[in-house]
Coordinates of C-alpha atoms in Angstrom, one line a residue:
Chain A
M1 CA 68.1 -87.5 -44.6
D2 CA 64.4 -89.1 -45.8
S3 CA 63.1 -85.8 -46.3
L4 CA 65.8 -85.3 -49.5
N5 CA 64.2 -88.5 -51.2
F6 CA 62.0 -86.8 -53.7
L7 CA 65.4 -85.4 -55.1
Q8 CA 65.4 -88.9 -56.2
Q9 CA 61.9 -88.9 -58.5
P10 CA 63.5 -88.5 -61.6
I11 CA 61.8 -86.2 -62.9
V12 CA 63.1 -83.0 -59.8
F13 CA 66.2 -85.6 -60.3
L14 CA 67.1 -83.8 -63.2
V15 CA 66.0 -80.3 -62.9
W16 CA 68.4 -80.5 -60.0
T17 CA 71.7 -81.8 -60.8
S18 CA 71.4 -79.3 -64.5
I19 CA 70.2 -76.2 -62.2
L20 CA 73.7 -77.7 -60.8
K21 CA 75.5 -78.5 -64.1
T22 CA 74.7 -74.7 -65.8
L23 CA 76.1 -73.4 -62.5
F24 CA 78.9 -74.5 -62.4
V25 CA 79.8 -74.8 -65.7
L26 CA 78.7 -70.7 -65.9
F27 CA 80.3 -69.7 -62.2
G28 CA 82.9 -72.1 -62.1
A29 CA 84.6 -72.5 -65.8
I30 CA 83.8 -70.0 -67.7
L31 CA 83.5 -66.4 -65.8
P32 CA 87.1 -67.6 -64.0
L33 CA 88.4 -69.4 -67.1
V34 CA 87.3 -66.3 -69.3
S35 CA 88.8 -63.5 -66.4
L36 CA 92.1 -65.5 -65.9
S37 CA 92.2 -65.8 -69.9
V38 CA 92.9 -62.4 -69.8
F39 CA 95.3 -62.1 -68.1
A40 CA 97.2 -64.9 -69.2
E41 CA 97.0 -62.8 -71.9
R42 CA 98.3 -60.2 -71.2
K43 CA 101.1 -62.3 -69.2
V44 CA 102.3 -64.8 -72.1
S45 CA 102.6 -61.4 -74.8
A46 CA 104.7 -60.2 -71.7
F47 CA 107.1 -63.4 -72.1
I48 CA 106.5 -63.6 -76.0
Q49 CA 108.6 -59.7 -76.0
D50 CA 110.3 -60.3 -73.3
R51 CA 108.9 -57.7 -71.1
L52 CA 108.2 -58.4 -67.5
G53 CA 103.8 -57.8 -67.7
P54 CA 101.2 -57.7 -64.8
N55 CA 103.3 -58.2 -61.4
R56 CA 102.1 -56.4 -59.2
V57 CA 98.7 -56.3 -57.8
G58 CA 98.7 -58.7 -55.2
A59 CA 96.3 -59.3 -52.0
P60 CA 95.7 -56.0 -50.2
A61 CA 97.2 -57.8 -47.2
S62 CA 98.1 -54.0 -46.0
L63 CA 94.8 -52.9 -44.9
L64 CA 94.3 -56.0 -43.0
G65 CA 97.4 -54.6 -40.6
F66 CA 99.7 -56.8 -42.6
K67 CA 103.1 -55.2 -43.2
K68 CA 104.0 -56.2 -47.2
D69 CA 101.8 -56.7 -49.9
P70 CA 102.0 -60.2 -51.3
H71 CA 102.9 -59.5 -54.6
L72 CA 101.5 -63.0 -56.0
W73 CA 103.4 -61.9 -59.9
G74 CA 100.5 -60.0 -60.2
F75 CA 96.9 -62.8 -60.6
G76 CA 95.5 -59.5 -58.7
Q77 CA 95.0 -58.3 -61.7
M78 CA 92.3 -60.9 -62.5
V79 CA 90.2 -59.1 -59.8
A80 CA 91.2 -55.8 -60.7
D81 CA 90.8 -55.5 -64.0
P82 CA 86.9 -55.9 -63.7
I83 CA 86.4 -53.5 -60.8
K84 CA 87.9 -51.5 -62.8
L85 CA 85.8 -51.6 -65.2
L86 CA 82.9 -51.6 -64.1
L87 CA 83.9 -48.2 -62.0
K88 CA 84.1 -46.3 -64.8
E89 CA 82.5 -43.8 -66.7
N90 CA 80.1 -45.6 -69.3
F91 CA 79.7 -43.5 -71.7
I92 CA 77.4 -43.1 -74.0
P93 CA 77.1 -41.1 -76.9
N94 CA 74.4 -38.8 -78.2
S95 CA 73.7 -40.0 -82.0
V96 CA 73.4 -43.9 -81.0
N97 CA 70.7 -46.3 -81.5
K98 CA 69.9 -46.7 -77.7
F99 CA 68.8 -50.4 -77.5
Y100 CA 70.4 -51.7 -80.2
Y101 CA 73.2 -49.8 -78.8
Y102 CA 72.6 -51.6 -75.1
I103 CA 72.0 -55.2 -76.3
A104 CA 75.0 -55.6 -79.0
P105 CA 76.8 -56.2 -75.9
K106 CA 75.1 -58.6 -74.3
L107 CA 74.4 -60.3 -78.3
T108 CA 78.6 -61.1 -78.4
M109 CA 78.2 -61.6 -75.0
I110 CA 75.0 -65.2 -75.2
P111 CA 76.1 -67.3 -77.7
P112 CA 79.1 -68.3 -77.5
L113 CA 77.7 -69.5 -73.1
L114 CA 74.7 -70.9 -75.0
V115 CA 77.6 -73.1 -77.7
L116 CA 78.5 -74.3 -73.9
A117 CA 75.1 -75.8 -72.8
V118 CA 76.3 -78.9 -75.4
I119 CA 79.7 -78.9 -75.2
P120 CA 80.6 -82.2 -73.0
F121 CA 83.2 -81.5 -70.6
G122 CA 83.3 -85.1 -68.5
S123 CA 82.2 -87.8 -68.0
S124 CA 80.3 -88.6 -64.9
F125 CA 79.8 -87.9 -61.3
L126 CA 76.1 -89.4 -59.8
T127 CA 74.1 -91.8 -60.8
G128 CA 70.6 -90.8 -61.1
P129 CA 67.3 -93.4 -60.3
D130 CA 66.7 -95.7 -63.3
G131 CA 70.8 -96.5 -62.9
K132 CA 72.2 -94.1 -65.4
P133 CA 74.9 -92.2 -65.0
V134 CA 74.5 -88.2 -65.0
Q135 CA 76.2 -86.7 -68.3
M136 CA 78.4 -83.9 -66.8
V137 CA 76.9 -81.9 -70.0
I138 CA 74.2 -79.2 -69.5
A139 CA 72.6 -80.4 -72.5
N140 CA 72.6 -83.9 -74.2
I141 CA 71.2 -82.8 -77.7
D142 CA 71.9 -85.4 -81.3
V143 CA 71.9 -82.7 -83.3
G144 CA 75.2 -81.5 -80.9
V145 CA 76.9 -79.5 -84.0
L146 CA 74.7 -78.4 -85.7
Y147 CA 73.7 -76.4 -82.6
V148 CA 76.8 -74.9 -81.8
F149 CA 76.7 -74.1 -86.1
A150 CA 73.9 -72.1 -85.6
V151 CA 75.0 -70.9 -82.2
S152 CA 78.3 -69.8 -82.4
S153 CA 76.9 -67.3 -85.8
L154 CA 74.8 -65.7 -84.3
G155 CA 77.4 -63.5 -82.4
V156 CA 77.8 -61.8 -85.1
Y157 CA 75.2 -60.7 -84.9
G158 CA 76.1 -58.2 -81.7
I159 CA 79.2 -57.5 -84.0
V160 CA 77.0 -55.9 -86.1
L161 CA 75.0 -54.4 -84.9
A162 CA 77.4 -52.5 -83.1
G163 CA 78.2 -51.1 -85.7
W164 CA 75.6 -50.0 -86.7
A165 CA 73.8 -48.8 -84.0
S166 CA 77.3 -46.5 -83.0
N167 CA 76.4 -43.9 -85.5
S168 CA 79.8 -44.0 -87.0
K169 CA 82.5 -45.2 -89.7
Y170 CA 85.2 -47.0 -88.3
P171 CA 82.8 -49.1 -86.1
F172 CA 79.9 -50.0 -89.1
L173 CA 83.1 -50.7 -90.9
G174 CA 84.2 -52.7 -88.5
G175 CA 80.6 -54.7 -88.3
I176 CA 80.1 -55.3 -92.5
R177 CA 84.2 -56.8 -92.0
S178 CA 83.3 -59.5 -89.2
S179 CA 79.8 -60.3 -91.2
S180 CA 81.3 -60.8 -94.0
Q181 CA 84.0 -62.8 -92.0
M182 CA 81.8 -64.9 -90.6
I183 CA 80.7 -66.0 -93.7
S184 CA 83.4 -67.4 -95.5
Y185 CA 84.3 -69.0 -92.5
E186 CA 81.7 -70.4 -91.6
L187 CA 81.5 -73.0 -94.6
A188 CA 85.1 -74.3 -94.7
L189 CA 84.2 -75.0 -90.1
G190 CA 81.0 -76.6 -90.8
L191 CA 82.9 -78.7 -94.5
S192 CA 86.4 -79.1 -91.6
V193 CA 83.8 -81.3 -89.4
V194 CA 82.1 -83.8 -92.0
P195 CA 84.7 -85.7 -92.4
V196 CA 84.6 -86.5 -88.3
F197 CA 80.1 -87.3 -88.6
L198 CA 81.6 -89.4 -91.0
I199 CA 84.2 -91.4 -89.2
C200 CA 81.7 -91.4 -85.9
G201 CA 78.9 -91.8 -87.7
T202 CA 77.0 -89.3 -85.3
I203 CA 76.5 -85.6 -84.8
N204 CA 75.6 -85.8 -81.0
L205 CA 78.9 -84.6 -79.5
S206 CA 79.2 -87.1 -76.7
Q207 CA 79.2 -90.9 -78.6
I208 CA 81.9 -88.5 -80.6
V209 CA 84.0 -88.5 -77.0
D210 CA 82.1 -91.6 -77.2
W211 CA 83.6 -92.7 -80.0
Q212 CA 87.1 -91.5 -79.3
I213 CA 87.2 -93.4 -76.1
K214 CA 86.9 -96.8 -78.0
N215 CA 89.0 -95.8 -81.4
G216 CA 91.4 -93.6 -80.5
W217 CA 91.3 -89.5 -80.4
L218 CA 90.8 -88.4 -84.3
I219 CA 93.9 -86.2 -84.2
F220 CA 95.6 -89.3 -82.3
P221 CA 94.1 -93.1 -83.6
I222 CA 95.4 -95.3 -81.1
S223 CA 93.0 -96.9 -78.4
V224 CA 94.0 -98.4 -74.9
V225 CA 90.5 -100.0 -74.1
G226 CA 91.5 -102.9 -73.2
G227 CA 94.7 -103.3 -74.8
V228 CA 96.3 -100.2 -76.9
H229 CA 95.2 -101.3 -79.5
F230 CA 95.5 -99.8 -83.3
E231 CA 93.7 -100.6 -87.1
W232 CA 95.8 -100.2 -89.8
W233 CA 93.8 -99.1 -92.2
R234 CA 93.4 -95.7 -90.0
L235 CA 97.1 -94.5 -90.5
A236 CA 96.0 -92.9 -93.6
L237 CA 93.4 -91.2 -92.0
I238 CA 95.7 -89.6 -89.8
P239 CA 96.9 -87.0 -92.5
L240 CA 93.1 -85.9 -93.4
M241 CA 91.9 -85.0 -90.8
G242 CA 95.3 -83.3 -90.0
I243 CA 93.7 -81.1 -92.5
S244 CA 90.6 -80.9 -90.9
F245 CA 91.2 -80.1 -87.9
I246 CA 94.3 -77.3 -89.4
I247 CA 90.8 -75.9 -91.4
F248 CA 88.8 -76.0 -88.4
L249 CA 91.4 -74.4 -86.4
V250 CA 92.2 -71.6 -88.7
S251 CA 88.3 -71.1 -89.1
M252 CA 88.0 -70.7 -85.6
F253 CA 90.4 -68.4 -85.3
A254 CA 88.3 -66.1 -87.2
E255 CA 85.3 -67.5 -86.4
T256 CA 86.3 -65.5 -81.9
N257 CA 87.6 -62.8 -83.8
R258 CA 90.9 -63.8 -83.1
T259 CA 95.0 -62.3 -84.9
P260 CA 95.4 -63.3 -87.1
F261 CA 91.7 -62.7 -88.1
D262 CA 91.0 -59.8 -85.7
L263 CA 90.3 -57.0 -89.1
P264 CA 86.4 -55.9 -87.0
E265 CA 89.2 -54.0 -84.6
A266 CA 92.1 -52.9 -86.0
E267 CA 93.0 -49.8 -83.9
Q268 CA 96.0 -49.0 -87.8
E269 CA 92.5 -48.7 -89.7
L270 CA 89.5 -49.3 -87.6
V271 CA 90.4 -47.1 -85.1
G272 CA 89.6 -49.8 -82.5
G273 CA 86.1 -51.0 -85.4
Y274 CA 83.4 -52.0 -83.5
H275 CA 83.1 -51.4 -80.4
T276 CA 85.1 -47.4 -80.1
E277 CA 82.4 -46.1 -78.7
Y278 CA 81.8 -48.2 -76.5
S279 CA 82.9 -47.9 -72.3
S280 CA 83.6 -49.7 -69.8
M281 CA 80.6 -53.1 -69.3
G282 CA 79.4 -52.2 -72.3
F283 CA 83.2 -52.8 -73.9
A284 CA 84.5 -55.7 -71.4
L285 CA 80.6 -58.1 -72.3
F286 CA 82.8 -57.6 -76.0
F287 CA 85.8 -58.5 -74.8
L288 CA 84.5 -61.1 -72.6
G289 CA 82.6 -62.1 -75.0
E290 CA 85.6 -62.4 -77.8
Y291 CA 87.8 -64.6 -74.8
A292 CA 84.0 -66.9 -74.3
A293 CA 84.2 -67.8 -77.8
M294 CA 87.8 -68.8 -77.7
I295 CA 86.9 -71.1 -74.6
A296 CA 83.8 -72.2 -76.8
G297 CA 85.5 -72.9 -79.7
S298 CA 88.8 -74.8 -77.3
G299 CA 86.3 -76.6 -76.3
V300 CA 84.6 -77.4 -79.5
I301 CA 88.1 -78.3 -80.9
V302 CA 89.3 -80.2 -78.2
T303 CA 85.9 -82.2 -77.5
L304 CA 86.3 -82.9 -81.2
F305 CA 90.0 -83.6 -82.6
F306 CA 91.3 -84.1 -79.4
G307 CA 88.8 -87.0 -78.0
G308 CA 86.6 -84.2 -75.0
W309 CA 87.6 -85.3 -71.4
S310 CA 88.4 -88.3 -72.1
L311 CA 92.7 -89.1 -71.2
P312 CA 94.2 -92.4 -72.4
W313 CA 94.0 -94.9 -68.7
I314 CA 92.1 -92.9 -66.3
P315 CA 88.7 -94.5 -66.8
D316 CA 85.4 -92.8 -67.0
G317 CA 83.0 -92.1 -63.2
T318 CA 81.9 -95.5 -63.8
S319 CA 84.5 -97.2 -65.3
T320 CA 86.7 -99.7 -62.8
W321 CA 89.1 -100.7 -65.7
L322 CA 92.2 -98.7 -65.6
F323 CA 95.8 -97.9 -67.2
G324 CA 93.5 -99.9 -70.3
L325 CA 93.2 -102.9 -68.3
E326 CA 90.0 -104.8 -66.0
N327 CA 91.6 -104.0 -63.1
H328 CA 90.3 -105.0 -59.4
V329 CA 93.3 -103.4 -57.1
W330 CA 91.5 -99.5 -58.2
S331 CA 87.8 -100.0 -57.6
W332 CA 88.2 -99.4 -54.3
V333 CA 88.6 -95.4 -56.0
P334 CA 85.3 -93.9 -56.1
G335 CA 84.2 -93.5 -59.4
A336 CA 83.3 -89.8 -58.4
F337 CA 87.1 -89.4 -58.5
W338 CA 88.1 -90.3 -61.8
G339 CA 84.9 -88.1 -62.6
F340 CA 86.3 -85.5 -60.9
V341 CA 90.2 -85.7 -62.8
N342 CA 87.7 -86.2 -66.2
I343 CA 86.5 -82.6 -65.6
N344 CA 90.6 -81.1 -64.6
V345 CA 91.1 -83.1 -67.6
F346 CA 88.5 -81.0 -70.1
F347 CA 89.9 -77.6 -68.3
A348 CA 93.3 -79.1 -68.9
K349 CA 92.9 -79.2 -72.1
V350 CA 90.9 -75.9 -72.8
C351 CA 93.7 -74.3 -71.2
A352 CA 96.1 -75.3 -73.8
F353 CA 94.7 -74.7 -76.8
I354 CA 93.6 -71.2 -75.2
F355 CA 97.8 -70.8 -74.7
F356 CA 97.7 -71.5 -78.5
F357 CA 95.8 -69.3 -79.8
I358 CA 97.1 -66.2 -77.5
W359 CA 100.9 -67.7 -78.8
V360 CA 99.3 -67.4 -81.9
R361 CA 98.3 -64.0 -81.5
W362 CA 101.5 -62.8 -80.6
T363 CA 103.0 -64.2 -83.7
V364 CA 101.6 -64.1 -86.8
P365 CA 100.8 -61.1 -88.1
R366 CA 97.6 -59.5 -89.0
F367 CA 96.6 -60.4 -92.9
R368 CA 95.2 -58.2 -95.7
Y369 CA 91.1 -58.5 -95.9
D370 CA 91.8 -59.1 -99.9
Q371 CA 93.6 -63.0 -98.4
L372 CA 91.5 -63.1 -95.5
M373 CA 88.9 -63.8 -98.6
R374 CA 91.0 -65.3 -100.6
L375 CA 92.0 -68.1 -97.3
G376 CA 88.8 -68.5 -97.1
W377 CA 87.0 -69.2 -100.8
I378 CA 89.5 -69.7 -103.0
Y379 CA 91.9 -72.5 -100.1
F380 CA 89.8 -73.9 -97.0
F381 CA 86.6 -74.1 -98.6
E382 CA 87.9 -75.9 -102.1
I383 CA 90.2 -78.1 -99.4
A384 CA 87.7 -78.7 -96.9
L385 CA 85.2 -79.9 -100.3
A386 CA 88.2 -82.2 -101.0
N387 CA 88.4 -83.9 -98.1
I388 CA 85.1 -85.3 -97.3
F389 CA 85.2 -87.4 -100.0
L390 CA 88.9 -88.4 -99.6
V391 CA 88.0 -89.3 -95.8
A392 CA 85.1 -91.2 -97.2
A393 CA 87.3 -92.7 -100.0
V394 CA 89.1 -94.0 -97.4
L395 CA 85.6 -95.9 -95.8
V396 CA 84.5 -97.3 -98.6
Y397 CA 87.7 -99.1 -100.1
L398 CA 90.2 -99.3 -96.8
K399 CA 87.9 -99.5 -93.8
P400 CA 87.4 -103.0 -93.3
Chain B
M1 CA 109.8 -46.1 -118.4
A2 CA 107.9 -48.4 -116.2
L3 CA 109.7 -50.3 -114.1
V4 CA 108.9 -53.0 -113.8
V5 CA 109.1 -55.5 -110.8
Q6 CA 109.4 -58.7 -110.8
R7 CA 107.5 -60.8 -108.4
P8 CA 110.2 -63.6 -106.5
K9 CA 109.7 -66.9 -107.3
L10 CA 107.7 -68.8 -104.1
S11 CA 108.9 -72.2 -103.5
L12 CA 105.9 -74.2 -101.9
A13 CA 106.5 -74.7 -98.7
E14 CA 106.8 -70.6 -98.9
K15 CA 103.1 -69.8 -101.0
L16 CA 101.4 -73.0 -97.9
Y17 CA 102.5 -70.7 -95.6
L18 CA 102.1 -72.5 -92.7
P19 CA 106.1 -73.5 -92.2
A20 CA 106.2 -70.2 -91.8
V21 CA 104.1 -70.0 -88.6
L22 CA 105.6 -72.6 -87.5
G23 CA 108.8 -71.1 -87.3
G24 CA 107.7 -67.8 -86.3
L25 CA 106.3 -69.8 -83.4
M26 CA 108.9 -71.5 -82.4
L27 CA 111.0 -68.3 -82.5
T28 CA 108.0 -66.4 -80.1
I29 CA 107.7 -69.9 -78.2
R30 CA 111.2 -69.6 -76.9
H31 CA 111.4 -66.2 -76.0
F32 CA 109.0 -66.8 -73.9
F33 CA 110.2 -70.3 -71.8
K34 CA 113.8 -68.0 -71.4
S35 CA 111.5 -65.4 -70.0
L36 CA 109.7 -67.4 -67.3
G37 CA 113.3 -68.4 -67.1
G38 CA 113.1 -65.1 -65.3
K39 CA 115.4 -63.1 -68.9
T40 CA 114.1 -60.4 -69.6
E41 CA 114.2 -57.2 -69.9
T42 CA 112.2 -54.7 -68.0
M43 CA 113.5 -52.7 -65.8
Q44 CA 111.7 -52.4 -62.3
Y45 CA 110.9 -48.9 -63.0
P46 CA 110.3 -47.3 -58.5
E47 CA 113.6 -49.6 -58.0
Q48 CA 115.1 -49.4 -60.4
K49 CA 115.6 -45.9 -61.8
W50 CA 117.4 -44.8 -64.7
D51 CA 120.2 -42.5 -62.7
D52 CA 123.2 -45.0 -64.1
K53 CA 122.4 -44.7 -66.8
L54 CA 121.3 -41.1 -68.2
P55 CA 124.2 -39.3 -70.2
E56 CA 126.0 -36.2 -68.8
W57 CA 124.3 -33.7 -70.6
Y58 CA 120.7 -35.3 -69.4
R59 CA 117.9 -31.7 -69.4
G60 CA 116.2 -33.4 -66.0
A61 CA 114.3 -30.9 -63.7
P62 CA 115.3 -27.1 -63.9
T63 CA 116.7 -26.4 -59.7
L64 CA 118.7 -23.6 -58.7
V65 CA 122.1 -24.3 -56.6
A66 CA 124.0 -22.9 -53.9
D67 CA 128.2 -22.4 -54.5
E68 CA 130.5 -23.9 -52.8
W69 CA 130.4 -22.2 -49.2
G70 CA 126.5 -22.8 -49.6
R71 CA 125.6 -19.5 -51.1
E72 CA 122.3 -18.7 -53.1
R73 CA 124.4 -17.4 -56.9
C74 CA 121.0 -15.8 -58.1
V75 CA 121.2 -12.6 -57.9
S76 CA 117.0 -11.4 -58.9
C77 CA 118.2 -10.2 -62.3
Q78 CA 114.8 -12.7 -64.3
L79 CA 116.0 -13.0 -67.3
C80 CA 115.0 -16.7 -66.7
E81 CA 112.0 -15.3 -66.1
F82 CA 111.5 -13.3 -69.1
I83 CA 113.1 -16.1 -71.2
C84 CA 111.3 -19.3 -70.0
P85 CA 109.2 -19.4 -73.1
P86 CA 105.9 -21.2 -70.7
R87 CA 106.1 -18.8 -68.1
A88 CA 107.0 -21.3 -65.5
I89 CA 108.9 -19.7 -63.5
T90 CA 107.7 -16.5 -61.5
I91 CA 110.7 -14.3 -59.3
T92 CA 109.7 -12.0 -56.4
P93 CA 113.1 -10.4 -55.5
E94 CA 114.1 -8.3 -52.7
E95 CA 117.0 -6.9 -52.1
I96 CA 120.4 -7.7 -49.0
P97 CA 119.8 -6.1 -47.0
R98 CA 122.9 -2.8 -46.2
T99 CA 124.3 -4.6 -42.6
D100 CA 124.2 -8.8 -44.6
V101 CA 128.2 -9.8 -45.1
W102 CA 127.1 -10.9 -48.8
A103 CA 125.8 -6.9 -49.6
K104 CA 128.0 -6.8 -52.5
V105 CA 125.3 -8.5 -53.9
E106 CA 122.6 -6.5 -53.5
K107 CA 119.4 -8.2 -54.6
R108 CA 118.7 -12.1 -54.2
P109 CA 115.3 -13.8 -54.3
K110 CA 112.9 -13.5 -52.3
E111 CA 110.7 -16.2 -53.7
F112 CA 111.8 -18.4 -56.6
E113 CA 109.1 -20.1 -58.3
I114 CA 109.2 -23.2 -61.1
D115 CA 105.2 -24.7 -61.7
M116 CA 107.0 -28.6 -63.0
I117 CA 103.2 -28.9 -64.7
R118 CA 104.6 -25.8 -67.6
C119 CA 108.2 -27.0 -67.6
I120 CA 108.3 -27.9 -70.8
Y121 CA 112.8 -29.1 -70.5
C122 CA 113.9 -26.8 -72.5
G123 CA 117.6 -26.1 -70.3
L124 CA 116.8 -21.9 -71.8
C125 CA 116.9 -20.8 -68.9
E126 CA 120.0 -22.7 -67.7
E127 CA 121.3 -21.1 -70.9
V128 CA 120.8 -17.7 -70.4
C129 CA 121.7 -17.4 -66.9
P130 CA 124.8 -15.0 -66.3
E131 CA 126.0 -15.9 -63.0
Q132 CA 125.2 -20.1 -63.6
A133 CA 122.7 -20.3 -60.7
I134 CA 120.1 -21.7 -62.2
F135 CA 120.5 -25.7 -63.9
L136 CA 119.0 -29.0 -65.6
R137 CA 119.3 -31.3 -63.2
K138 CA 119.2 -34.9 -63.7
D139 CA 116.1 -35.2 -61.7
Y140 CA 113.1 -36.6 -63.4
A141 CA 110.4 -38.5 -61.6
I142 CA 108.9 -35.1 -60.9
T143 CA 105.8 -36.3 -59.5
G144 CA 103.2 -34.6 -56.8
Y145 CA 99.3 -35.0 -55.4
S146 CA 98.6 -32.2 -56.0
R147 CA 99.1 -28.4 -58.7
A148 CA 100.3 -26.8 -55.3
E149 CA 103.1 -29.9 -54.4
M150 CA 104.2 -29.5 -58.4
K151 CA 105.3 -26.2 -57.9
H152 CA 109.0 -26.5 -56.8
N153 CA 109.7 -22.7 -54.1
K154 CA 113.1 -21.5 -53.1
A155 CA 113.7 -24.5 -50.3
K156 CA 113.4 -27.1 -53.3
L157 CA 114.9 -25.6 -55.8
Y158 CA 118.0 -25.4 -53.4
E159 CA 117.0 -29.3 -51.9
L160 CA 117.7 -30.8 -55.9
G161 CA 121.1 -28.2 -56.7
G162 CA 122.8 -29.0 -53.8
V163 CA 126.0 -27.6 -54.5
M164 CA 128.2 -26.1 -57.7
P165 CA 131.7 -25.3 -58.4
D166 CA 132.6 -23.0 -60.5
V167 CA 134.6 -20.5 -61.7
I168 CA 132.4 -17.1 -62.0
N169 CA 131.8 -16.0 -58.2
K170 CA 129.9 -12.4 -57.9
W171 CA 131.4 -11.8 -54.5
N172 CA 134.5 -11.4 -56.2
D173 CA 135.7 -8.2 -55.0
Q174 CA 137.9 -7.8 -57.9
K175 CA 134.6 -8.0 -60.7

């Protein structure tokens, strides 16, 4: 073990834990989640429409000499879909602008992945050489939410470039629609989280989570650290945070181009929208980009309004309390176990939101474009702006 | 005089749009859980088939039928070949030898082919057949791995058609 001691040097420790965290988030969480949510989309939509959905593709056991192929309720579809997309012919029309046509799908895929870098997805597993626990966030930066908005709005470049580089009318219209839609909802999105900063006093996402652990989730303000306690003045914040949350949620739908705001890819009007001219993996990257954006968006919502990785009565990776009390009976449980539980809590919350995204998609019909613009500019923008003043007033006059 | 359509007066709840959305969400989640409990409308196709739900007049694959004594009805008049709009039918006629028991009829198909890739299930062959030898039976799952396999030959057509007893009997001496 002595030969591994160099791993404990501060810089080396930082590097290898960061690499591990990045690899875990990318390959351990996001790519399987994308695959799973594509499968969930098909299955949930089927169930909502009283169908069965994909239920055939299972394990190919008969290739190994078994008599029957277990169908596994169609879970093989998660593997079969990417394989199919990878093996399809990548047809590139002659008239496209090759360079932008190539990079556009990548540009939609990368921003959601970058967003995930600042989202705290767990408490901590290890204690570093300096005695501080390793935070389960790839980059714990102080500009957190600003970075999220800055990077996630870059996703529109991919769509606009795809629309323009396709050299075709309908994709172009899709790209234009997407850009104006993103701009309209970016404002409401930004303004609706200002109350969160006002209350928490920070825009570092990890610190927002910490604040929510101590003072209760923003949408459900009852804290259980050191016994259940509740402050009466925060009662006034519940409706205001509800407004904030609804605006943020709906704007997130618009940002990620999900129904009812999927106007850039409205098949009935635009043939298929910005990805009409794309085939096989190019198309798949747009698809994955949309789902990755959905996961990143859910991660941001969970972190801002639903206490991130925290669950009442479940400790983080370093603390000794449980069920809200200092409890030495439970101190034999290693902190790493609770760190593991916290990560699962975070992803469970994210999955619940992905389900919600899918659920809404198969319920609400698509908006008309003028309705979309009116909702963004006339209603959400004003309501979010007024909400900031209301929250500020509560903080000034009611907070003791 | 232009017709003035009155805009409906919406209540605040309707203008907010959210109650309607929530109502819709409740509706779809009910369907979701109902389906999760196993109550779906899906028919599991290759295992469950339409067979008992097909209407009497269903036009499936065109087939040749034999009568109740197992004799070929077809006399190779080639009317079906002539009427077939997509020209899916090809008949090679043959004379029945004088020595045969059924020599009265004189002709029979040596080969009878229906190209199922071409067939449009119009049923004109069935309409036009003077001997009621060709019928559109209820087979609808017609698949094959090659174009050659999709050409139904005489043997296949009789296998699909089976027996169809009725009034026309061309071997009747009084006829």
